[in-house]
Amino acid sequence: DPDFANALAYLASSYGAEITWGNLDDVQADDRLDLAIDTASRAGLVDPSIVVAWTTLGMAHLQRLNWDEAKFFIGRAEQLPTNDSRYMLDIGLFYTAVGWFDDAIAALERSVNLTPEDSVAYSILGRAYLSNGDMELALESLNISIEKGYPAAYVNMAMVPLTTGDRREADSIFRTISVGAPSLERIAAEFGMTVAD
């Protein structure tokens, strides 16, 4: 059924997920972005009320660094009523990535309120709080994420002492992450920071 909008939207989302979780080279990733954009666009044309079509388009354009298009599609997703925390998580991820932390926090708080057991959402919310300068709420959210079993939250947790220059505490937190995790210097560089000796 070429007009099965939900199937098209979730297929598009799967193409996007493959870029994040698959082991793709640059050509393959670019091909998946094309597929995600084309398929999500078709879904949105068939049924404009499907939130995942618009969040997928927003995230795909973000990966292409098409800021205006990404913002347009994420804004369209936000206008639709939804009680599905996954889409609020995507919206929060988008706003965190582009540095609009107040918008990110609003979306992520809604996500964790809809699905309080989602450890990933708490980690990203903690990162948004941290980036917005609220250390207390950042620590609270990151601790919840870790308690709920999301070990990658330690990466965000280590950023808290790193922002205050406490390299020893950051190193201590990083040592709780499994062997083979990225170095403190590499993580700091990803946040546009440096680690002083």
Coordinates of C-alpha atoms in Angstrom, one line a residue:
D1 CA 0.0 0.0 0.0
P2 CA 2.0 3.0 -1.2
D3 CA -0.3 5.3 0.7
F4 CA 0.1 3.6 4.1
A5 CA 1.4 6.8 5.8
N6 CA 2.4 5.2 9.2
A7 CA 4.5 2.6 7.4
L8 CA 6.2 5.2 5.3
A9 CA 6.9 7.4 8.4
Y10 CA 8.4 4.6 10.4
L11 CA 10.4 3.4 7.4
A12 CA 11.8 6.9 7.1
S13 CA 12.6 6.9 10.8
S14 CA 14.4 3.5 10.4
Y15 CA 16.6 4.9 7.7
G16 CA 17.5 7.7 10.1
A17 CA 18.2 5.3 12.9
E18 CA 20.4 3.3 10.6
I19 CA 22.6 6.3 10.2
T20 CA 23.0 6.6 14.0
W21 CA 23.3 2.9 14.8
G22 CA 24.5 1.3 11.6
N23 CA 28.1 0.9 10.5
L24 CA 27.8 3.0 7.4
D25 CA 30.4 4.8 5.4
D26 CA 29.8 8.4 4.3
V27 CA 28.3 7.4 0.9
Q28 CA 25.9 4.9 2.6
A29 CA 24.9 7.5 5.2
D30 CA 24.2 10.1 2.6
D31 CA 22.1 7.6 0.7
R32 CA 20.1 6.8 3.9
L33 CA 19.5 10.5 4.5
D34 CA 18.1 10.8 0.9
L35 CA 15.8 7.8 1.6
A36 CA 14.7 9.2 5.0
I37 CA 13.9 12.6 3.5
D38 CA 12.0 11.2 0.5
T39 CA 10.1 8.6 2.5
A40 CA 9.2 11.0 5.4
S41 CA 8.1 13.6 2.8
R42 CA 5.8 11.1 1.2
A43 CA 4.3 10.1 4.6
G44 CA 3.7 13.8 5.5
L45 CA 1.9 14.4 2.2
V46 CA -0.3 11.4 2.7
D47 CA -1.1 12.2 6.3
P48 CA 0.2 15.5 7.7
S49 CA -0.8 14.5 11.3
I50 CA 2.0 11.9 11.6
V51 CA 4.5 13.5 14.0
V52 CA 7.3 11.0 13.2
A53 CA 7.3 12.1 9.6
W54 CA 8.1 15.7 10.6
T55 CA 10.6 14.8 13.3
T56 CA 12.4 12.5 10.9
L57 CA 12.6 15.3 8.3
G58 CA 13.9 17.7 10.9
M59 CA 16.6 15.4 12.2
A60 CA 17.6 14.4 8.6
H61 CA 18.0 18.1 7.6
L62 CA 19.9 18.7 10.8
Q63 CA 22.4 16.0 9.8
R64 CA 22.7 17.8 6.4
L65 CA 23.2 21.1 8.2
N66 CA 20.1 22.6 6.5
W67 CA 19.2 24.6 9.6
D68 CA 16.1 26.4 8.2
E69 CA 14.6 23.2 6.9
A70 CA 15.4 21.4 10.1
K71 CA 13.8 24.1 12.2
F72 CA 10.7 24.2 10.0
F73 CA 10.0 20.5 10.2
I74 CA 10.7 20.3 13.9
G75 CA 8.4 23.3 14.4
R76 CA 5.7 21.5 12.4
A77 CA 6.1 18.4 14.6
E78 CA 5.7 20.5 17.7
Q79 CA 2.4 21.9 16.5
L80 CA 0.8 18.4 16.4
P81 CA -0.8 16.9 19.6
T82 CA 1.1 13.9 20.7
N83 CA 1.4 11.9 23.9
D84 CA 4.3 9.8 22.6
S85 CA 7.5 10.6 24.4
R86 CA 9.7 9.4 21.6
Y87 CA 8.8 12.4 19.4
M88 CA 9.3 14.8 22.3
L89 CA 12.7 13.2 22.8
D90 CA 13.6 13.8 19.1
I91 CA 12.5 17.4 19.4
G92 CA 14.6 17.8 22.6
L93 CA 17.6 16.2 20.8
F94 CA 17.2 18.6 18.0
Y95 CA 17.1 21.7 20.2
T96 CA 20.0 20.4 22.3
A97 CA 22.1 19.9 19.1
V98 CA 21.5 23.4 17.9
G99 CA 22.0 25.0 21.3
W100 CA 18.4 26.2 22.0
F101 CA 18.4 24.8 25.5
D102 CA 15.2 26.4 26.9
D103 CA 13.3 24.7 24.0
A104 CA 15.2 21.5 24.6
I105 CA 14.4 21.4 28.3
A106 CA 10.7 22.1 27.6
A107 CA 10.5 19.2 25.2
L108 CA 12.6 16.8 27.3
E109 CA 10.7 17.6 30.5
R110 CA 7.5 16.7 28.6
S111 CA 9.2 13.5 27.4
V112 CA 10.2 12.3 30.9
N113 CA 6.8 13.2 32.2
L114 CA 5.1 11.1 29.5
T115 CA 7.5 8.2 30.0
P116 CA 9.3 8.4 33.4
E117 CA 11.1 5.1 32.9
D118 CA 13.0 6.4 29.9
S119 CA 16.6 6.5 31.1
V120 CA 17.9 8.0 27.8
A121 CA 15.6 11.0 28.0
Y122 CA 16.8 11.8 31.5
S123 CA 20.4 11.7 30.3
I124 CA 19.7 14.1 27.4
L125 CA 17.7 16.3 29.8
G126 CA 20.6 16.4 32.1
R127 CA 22.9 17.5 29.3
A128 CA 20.4 20.2 28.3
Y129 CA 20.3 21.5 31.9
L130 CA 24.1 21.4 32.1
S131 CA 24.4 23.3 28.9
N132 CA 21.9 25.8 30.2
G133 CA 23.9 26.3 33.4
D134 CA 21.7 24.5 35.9
M135 CA 24.1 22.1 37.6
E136 CA 21.7 21.0 40.3
L137 CA 19.0 19.9 37.9
A138 CA 21.6 18.4 35.6
L139 CA 23.0 16.2 38.4
E140 CA 19.5 15.2 39.4
S141 CA 18.5 14.1 35.9
L142 CA 21.8 12.4 35.2
N143 CA 21.6 10.4 38.5
I144 CA 18.1 9.3 37.6
S145 CA 19.3 8.2 34.2
I146 CA 22.2 6.2 35.7
E147 CA 19.9 4.7 38.4
K148 CA 17.5 3.6 35.6
G149 CA 20.4 1.7 34.0
Y150 CA 21.7 4.0 31.2
P151 CA 25.6 3.8 31.5
A152 CA 26.2 6.4 28.7
A153 CA 24.8 9.0 31.1
Y154 CA 28.2 8.9 32.8
V155 CA 29.6 10.8 29.8
N156 CA 27.2 13.7 30.5
M157 CA 27.8 13.3 34.2
A158 CA 31.6 13.8 33.7
M159 CA 30.9 17.1 32.0
V160 CA 29.6 18.5 35.2
P161 CA 33.0 18.6 37.1
L162 CA 34.7 19.3 33.8
T163 CA 32.8 22.6 33.4
T164 CA 34.2 23.7 36.8
G165 CA 37.7 22.6 36.0
D166 CA 37.8 19.5 38.3
R167 CA 39.7 17.2 36.0
R168 CA 40.3 14.6 38.7
E169 CA 36.5 14.1 39.4
A170 CA 35.8 14.0 35.7
D171 CA 38.5 11.4 35.2
S172 CA 37.0 9.4 38.1
I173 CA 33.6 9.4 36.5
F174 CA 35.1 8.4 33.1
R175 CA 36.8 5.4 34.8
T176 CA 33.4 4.0 35.6
I177 CA 32.7 3.8 31.9
S178 CA 33.7 0.5 30.2
V179 CA 37.2 0.1 28.7
G180 CA 37.4 1.5 25.2
A181 CA 35.3 4.5 26.0
P182 CA 36.5 7.8 24.4
S183 CA 39.2 9.7 26.2
L184 CA 38.4 12.7 28.4
E185 CA 40.2 15.0 25.9
R186 CA 38.1 13.7 23.0
I187 CA 34.8 14.1 24.9
A188 CA 35.8 17.6 26.0
A189 CA 36.7 18.5 22.4
E190 CA 33.2 17.4 21.2
F191 CA 31.7 19.9 23.7
G192 CA 34.1 22.6 22.4
M193 CA 36.1 22.5 25.6
T194 CA 39.7 21.7 26.5
V195 CA 41.1 19.8 29.5
A196 CA 43.8 21.7 31.3
D197 CA 46.6 19.7 33.0

